[in-house]
CSV table of C-alpha atoms in Angstrom, one decimal:
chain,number,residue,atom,x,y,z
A,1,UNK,CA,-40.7,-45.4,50.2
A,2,UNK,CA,-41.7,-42.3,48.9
A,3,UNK,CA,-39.8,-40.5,50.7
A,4,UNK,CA,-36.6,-42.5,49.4
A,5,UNK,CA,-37.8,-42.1,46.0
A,6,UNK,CA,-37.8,-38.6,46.5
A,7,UNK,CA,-34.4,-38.4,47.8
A,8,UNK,CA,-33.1,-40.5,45.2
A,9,UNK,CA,-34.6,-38.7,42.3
A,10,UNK,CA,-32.8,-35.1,44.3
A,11,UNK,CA,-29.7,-36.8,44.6
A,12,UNK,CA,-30.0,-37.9,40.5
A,13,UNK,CA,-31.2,-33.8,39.6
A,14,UNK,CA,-28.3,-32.4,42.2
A,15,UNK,CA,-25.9,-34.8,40.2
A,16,UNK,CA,-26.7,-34.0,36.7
A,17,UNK,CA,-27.2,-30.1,37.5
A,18,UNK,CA,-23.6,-30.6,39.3
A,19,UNK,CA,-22.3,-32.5,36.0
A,20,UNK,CA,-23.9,-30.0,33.6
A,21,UNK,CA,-21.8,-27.4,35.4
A,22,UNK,CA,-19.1,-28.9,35.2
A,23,UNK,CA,-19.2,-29.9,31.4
A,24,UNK,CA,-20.4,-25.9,30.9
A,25,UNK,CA,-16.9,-24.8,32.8
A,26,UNK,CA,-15.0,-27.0,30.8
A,27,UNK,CA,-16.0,-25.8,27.9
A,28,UNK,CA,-15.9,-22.1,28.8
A,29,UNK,CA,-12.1,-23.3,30.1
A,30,UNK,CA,-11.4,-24.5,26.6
A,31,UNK,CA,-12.6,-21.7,24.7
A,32,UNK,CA,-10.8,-19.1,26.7
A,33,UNK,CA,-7.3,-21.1,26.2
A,34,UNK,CA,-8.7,-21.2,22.6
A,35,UNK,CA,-8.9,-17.8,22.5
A,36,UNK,CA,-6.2,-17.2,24.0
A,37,UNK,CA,-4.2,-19.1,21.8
A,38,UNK,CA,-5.6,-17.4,18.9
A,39,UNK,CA,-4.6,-14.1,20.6
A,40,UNK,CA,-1.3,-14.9,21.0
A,41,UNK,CA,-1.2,-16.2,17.6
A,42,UNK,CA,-1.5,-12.8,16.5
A,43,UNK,CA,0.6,-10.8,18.6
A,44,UNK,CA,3.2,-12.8,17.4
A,45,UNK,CA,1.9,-12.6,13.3
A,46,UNK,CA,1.9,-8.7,13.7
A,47,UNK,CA,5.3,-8.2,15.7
A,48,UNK,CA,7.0,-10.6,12.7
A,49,UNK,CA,5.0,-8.2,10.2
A,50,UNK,CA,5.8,-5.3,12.0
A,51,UNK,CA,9.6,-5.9,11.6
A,52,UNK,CA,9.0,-7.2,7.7
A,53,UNK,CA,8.1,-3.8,7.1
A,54,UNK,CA,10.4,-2.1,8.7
A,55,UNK,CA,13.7,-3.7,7.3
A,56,UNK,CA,12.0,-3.3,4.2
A,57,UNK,CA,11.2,0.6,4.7
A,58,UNK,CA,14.8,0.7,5.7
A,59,UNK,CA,16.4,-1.1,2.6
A,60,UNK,CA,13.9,1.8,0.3
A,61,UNK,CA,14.3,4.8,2.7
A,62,UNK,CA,18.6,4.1,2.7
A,63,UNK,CA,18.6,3.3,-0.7
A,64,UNK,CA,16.8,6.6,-1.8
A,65,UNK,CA,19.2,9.0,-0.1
A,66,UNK,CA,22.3,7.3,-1.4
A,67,UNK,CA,20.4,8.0,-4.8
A,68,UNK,CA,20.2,11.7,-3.7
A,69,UNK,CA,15.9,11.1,-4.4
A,70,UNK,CA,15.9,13.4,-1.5
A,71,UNK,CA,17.8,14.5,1.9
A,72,UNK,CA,15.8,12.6,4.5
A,73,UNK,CA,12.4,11.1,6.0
A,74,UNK,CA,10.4,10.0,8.5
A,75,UNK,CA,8.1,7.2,7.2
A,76,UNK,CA,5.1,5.9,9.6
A,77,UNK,CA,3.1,2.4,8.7
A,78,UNK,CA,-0.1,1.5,10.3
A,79,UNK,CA,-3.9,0.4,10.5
A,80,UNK,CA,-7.0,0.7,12.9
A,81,UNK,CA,-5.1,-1.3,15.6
A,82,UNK,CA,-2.1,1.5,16.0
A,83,UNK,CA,1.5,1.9,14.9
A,84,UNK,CA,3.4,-0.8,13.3
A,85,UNK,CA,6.4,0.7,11.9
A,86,UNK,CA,8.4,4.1,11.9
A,87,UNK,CA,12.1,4.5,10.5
A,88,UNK,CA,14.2,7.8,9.6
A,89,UNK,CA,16.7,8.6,7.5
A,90,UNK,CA,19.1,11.0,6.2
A,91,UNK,CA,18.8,14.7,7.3
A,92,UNK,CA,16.1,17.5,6.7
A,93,UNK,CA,18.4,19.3,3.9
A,94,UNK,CA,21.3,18.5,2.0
A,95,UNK,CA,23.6,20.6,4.7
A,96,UNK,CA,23.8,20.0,7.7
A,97,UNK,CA,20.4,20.0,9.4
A,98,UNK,CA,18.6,17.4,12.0
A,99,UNK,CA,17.5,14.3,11.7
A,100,UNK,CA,14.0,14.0,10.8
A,101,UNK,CA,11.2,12.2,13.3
A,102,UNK,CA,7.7,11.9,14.0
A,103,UNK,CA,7.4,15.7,15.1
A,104,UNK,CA,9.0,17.3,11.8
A,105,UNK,CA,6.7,19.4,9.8
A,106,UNK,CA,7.3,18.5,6.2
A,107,UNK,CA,6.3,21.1,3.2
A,108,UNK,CA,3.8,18.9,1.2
A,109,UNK,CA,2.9,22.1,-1.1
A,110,UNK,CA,3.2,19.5,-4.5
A,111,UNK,CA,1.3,17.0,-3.6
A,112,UNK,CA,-1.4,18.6,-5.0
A,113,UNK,CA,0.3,17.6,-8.5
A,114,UNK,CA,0.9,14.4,-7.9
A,115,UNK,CA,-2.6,13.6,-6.4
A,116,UNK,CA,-4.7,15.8,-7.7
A,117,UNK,CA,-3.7,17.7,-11.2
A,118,UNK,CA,-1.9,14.5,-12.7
A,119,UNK,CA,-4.4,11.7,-11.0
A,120,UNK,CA,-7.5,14.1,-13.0
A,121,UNK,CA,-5.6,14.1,-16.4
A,122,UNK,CA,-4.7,10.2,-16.4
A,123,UNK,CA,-8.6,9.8,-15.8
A,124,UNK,CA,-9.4,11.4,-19.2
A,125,UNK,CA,-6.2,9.6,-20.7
A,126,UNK,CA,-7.8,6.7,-19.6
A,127,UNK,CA,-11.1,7.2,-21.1
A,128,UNK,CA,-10.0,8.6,-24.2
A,129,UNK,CA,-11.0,12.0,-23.9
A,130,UNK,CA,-6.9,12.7,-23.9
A,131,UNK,CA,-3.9,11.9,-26.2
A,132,UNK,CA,-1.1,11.5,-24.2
A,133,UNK,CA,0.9,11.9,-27.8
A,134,UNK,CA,-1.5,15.3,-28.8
A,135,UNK,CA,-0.4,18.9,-28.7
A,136,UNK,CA,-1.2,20.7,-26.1
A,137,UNK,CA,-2.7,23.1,-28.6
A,138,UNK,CA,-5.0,20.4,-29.4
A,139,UNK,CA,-6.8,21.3,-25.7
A,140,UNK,CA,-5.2,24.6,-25.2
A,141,UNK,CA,-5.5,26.4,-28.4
A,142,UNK,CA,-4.4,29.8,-26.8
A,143,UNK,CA,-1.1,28.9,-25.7
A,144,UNK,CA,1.0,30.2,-28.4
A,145,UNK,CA,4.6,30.8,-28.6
A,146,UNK,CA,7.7,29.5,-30.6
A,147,UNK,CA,7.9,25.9,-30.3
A,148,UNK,CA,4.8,25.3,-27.8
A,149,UNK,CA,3.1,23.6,-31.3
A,150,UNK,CA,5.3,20.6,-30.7
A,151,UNK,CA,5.0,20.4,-26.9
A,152,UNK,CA,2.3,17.1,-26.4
A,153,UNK,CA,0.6,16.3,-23.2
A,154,UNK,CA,3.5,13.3,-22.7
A,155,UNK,CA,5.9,16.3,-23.0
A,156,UNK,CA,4.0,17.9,-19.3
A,157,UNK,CA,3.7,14.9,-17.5
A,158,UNK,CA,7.1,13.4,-18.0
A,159,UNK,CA,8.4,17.3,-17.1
A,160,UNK,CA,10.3,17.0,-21.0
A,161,UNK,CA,8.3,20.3,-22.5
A,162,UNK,CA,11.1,22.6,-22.2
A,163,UNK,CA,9.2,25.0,-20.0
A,164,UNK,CA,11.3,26.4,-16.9
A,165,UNK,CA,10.8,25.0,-13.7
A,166,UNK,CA,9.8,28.5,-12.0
A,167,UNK,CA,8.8,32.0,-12.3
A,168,UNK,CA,8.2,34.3,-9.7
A,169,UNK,CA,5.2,35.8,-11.3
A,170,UNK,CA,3.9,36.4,-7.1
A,171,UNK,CA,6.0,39.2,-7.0
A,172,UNK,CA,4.2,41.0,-10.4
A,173,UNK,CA,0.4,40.0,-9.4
A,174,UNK,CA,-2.0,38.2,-7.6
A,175,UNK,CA,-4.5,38.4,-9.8
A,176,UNK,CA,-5.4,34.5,-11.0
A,177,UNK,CA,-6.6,35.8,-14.8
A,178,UNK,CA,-3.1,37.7,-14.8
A,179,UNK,CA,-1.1,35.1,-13.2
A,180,UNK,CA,-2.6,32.7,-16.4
A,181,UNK,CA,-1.5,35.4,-18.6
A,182,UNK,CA,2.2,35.5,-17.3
A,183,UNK,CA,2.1,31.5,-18.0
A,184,UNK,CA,1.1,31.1,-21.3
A,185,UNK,CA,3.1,34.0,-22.5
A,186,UNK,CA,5.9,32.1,-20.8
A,187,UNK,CA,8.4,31.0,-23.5
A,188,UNK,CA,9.7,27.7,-23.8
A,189,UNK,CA,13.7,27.4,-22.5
A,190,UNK,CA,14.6,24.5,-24.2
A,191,UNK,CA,13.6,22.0,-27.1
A,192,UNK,CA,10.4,19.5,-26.1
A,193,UNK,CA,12.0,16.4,-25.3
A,194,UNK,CA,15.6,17.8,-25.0
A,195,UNK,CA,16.1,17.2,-21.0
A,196,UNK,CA,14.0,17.0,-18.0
A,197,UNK,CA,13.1,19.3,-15.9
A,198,UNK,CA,10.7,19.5,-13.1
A,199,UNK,CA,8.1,22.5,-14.3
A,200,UNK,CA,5.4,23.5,-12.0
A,201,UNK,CA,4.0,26.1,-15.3
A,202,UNK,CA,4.0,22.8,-17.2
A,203,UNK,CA,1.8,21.7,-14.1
A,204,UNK,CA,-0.4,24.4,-14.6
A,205,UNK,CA,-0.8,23.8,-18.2
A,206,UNK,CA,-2.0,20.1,-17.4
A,207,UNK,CA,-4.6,22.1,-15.1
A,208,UNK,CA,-5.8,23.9,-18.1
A,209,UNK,CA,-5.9,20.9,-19.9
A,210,UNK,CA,-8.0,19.2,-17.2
A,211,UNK,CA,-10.3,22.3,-17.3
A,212,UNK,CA,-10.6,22.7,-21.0
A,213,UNK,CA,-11.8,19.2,-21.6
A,214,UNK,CA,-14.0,18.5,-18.5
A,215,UNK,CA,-15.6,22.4,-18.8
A,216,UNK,CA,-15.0,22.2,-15.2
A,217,UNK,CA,-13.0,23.9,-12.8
A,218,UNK,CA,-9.8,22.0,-11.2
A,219,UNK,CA,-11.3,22.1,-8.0
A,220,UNK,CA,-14.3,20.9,-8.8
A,221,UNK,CA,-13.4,18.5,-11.2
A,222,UNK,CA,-11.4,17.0,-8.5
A,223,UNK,CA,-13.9,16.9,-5.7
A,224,UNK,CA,-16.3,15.2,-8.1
A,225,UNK,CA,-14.0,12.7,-9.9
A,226,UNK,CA,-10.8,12.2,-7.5
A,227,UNK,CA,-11.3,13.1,-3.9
């Protein structure tokens, strides 16, 4: 008897440990398709995001060269995962030149305005150490010269001050105190708010600004407060 009762309490073990197995593989069977499903899920979610943003890189990108913004580009979107969308357009010039792709080398030379020089003076627009509607004089007393008194800070960032757009003051120095001289002796071309055009010595003059009223230097100004 004992030995039957031993048999028969093997036999009940060997069964259970069997259906414990078996429930444990279903499971894990479950949560792989579960997973899988998920997966799948978002393949699919990203390739019909993927193509979202292209067509609507497209519709910009086209749009802005049959504006004449500018000649051509190559525009890449992505995240941590890897590439999502890539579309080009137009040409690299105006005449006839390639078409632009992921191995062009672009000239990104002003984006240094944009993100650095013009980011820094809406910071102390914003907190009120700036008048957008003030003189430049007001932060730049030294700049002097027929008309400058009605130039505002508005005037520099909208590119409506009636400075030129360029000088080539490289070919006279490269000295940066005289290279600041040959700017603020720079005379105004046209009346503020007449016309815009794009200035990069009305870019330096926000600079100044920047510098005046932080009493720090661009670069560090922006290191601390922008980059």
């Amino acid at each position: 008897m004992n030995n039957v009762a031993t048999s028969t309490l093997q036999v009940v073990c060997a069964t259970l440990l069997l259906g414990g197995v078996a429930t444990a593989d279903a499971q894990s069977s479950t949560k792989s398709r579960n997973t899988e499903t998920r997966n799948r899920a978002a393949r699919v979610a990203r390739v019909a995001l993927a193509r979202e943003l292209r067509d609507s890189i497209a519709h910009v990108m086209r749009a802005a060269v049959d504006d004449h913004a500018f000649p051509g580009a190559y525009a890449v979107v992505g995240d941590s995962r890897g590439l999502l969308a890539a579309y080009s357009v137009g040409h690299l010039d105006w005449a006839k030149s390639p078409v632009p792709d992921r191995h062009t080398l672009w000239d990104l030379a002003s984006l240094t305005k944009v993100l650095g020089t013009t980011t820094a003076l809406a910071q102390l627009v914003e907190s009120g150490k700036v008048d957008l509607n003030a003189p430049v004089q007001r932060y730049v007393p030294d700049w002097t010269g027929a008309g400058k008194e009605s130039v505002t800070v508005r005037h520099l960032l909208t590119h409506t001050s009636g400075l030129p757009a360029f000088r080539p003051y490289d070919q006279q120095t490269h000295n940066a105190d005289s290279v600041a001289a040959l700017i603020f002796a720079t005379a105004l071309e046209r009346a503020p708010g007449d016309s815009m055009i794009y200035s990069d010595i009305g870019a330096f003059m926000m600079g100044r600004i920047v510098e005046n009223v932080s009493g720090q230097r661009l670069d560090k100004y922006l290191s601390a407060h922008v980059f």
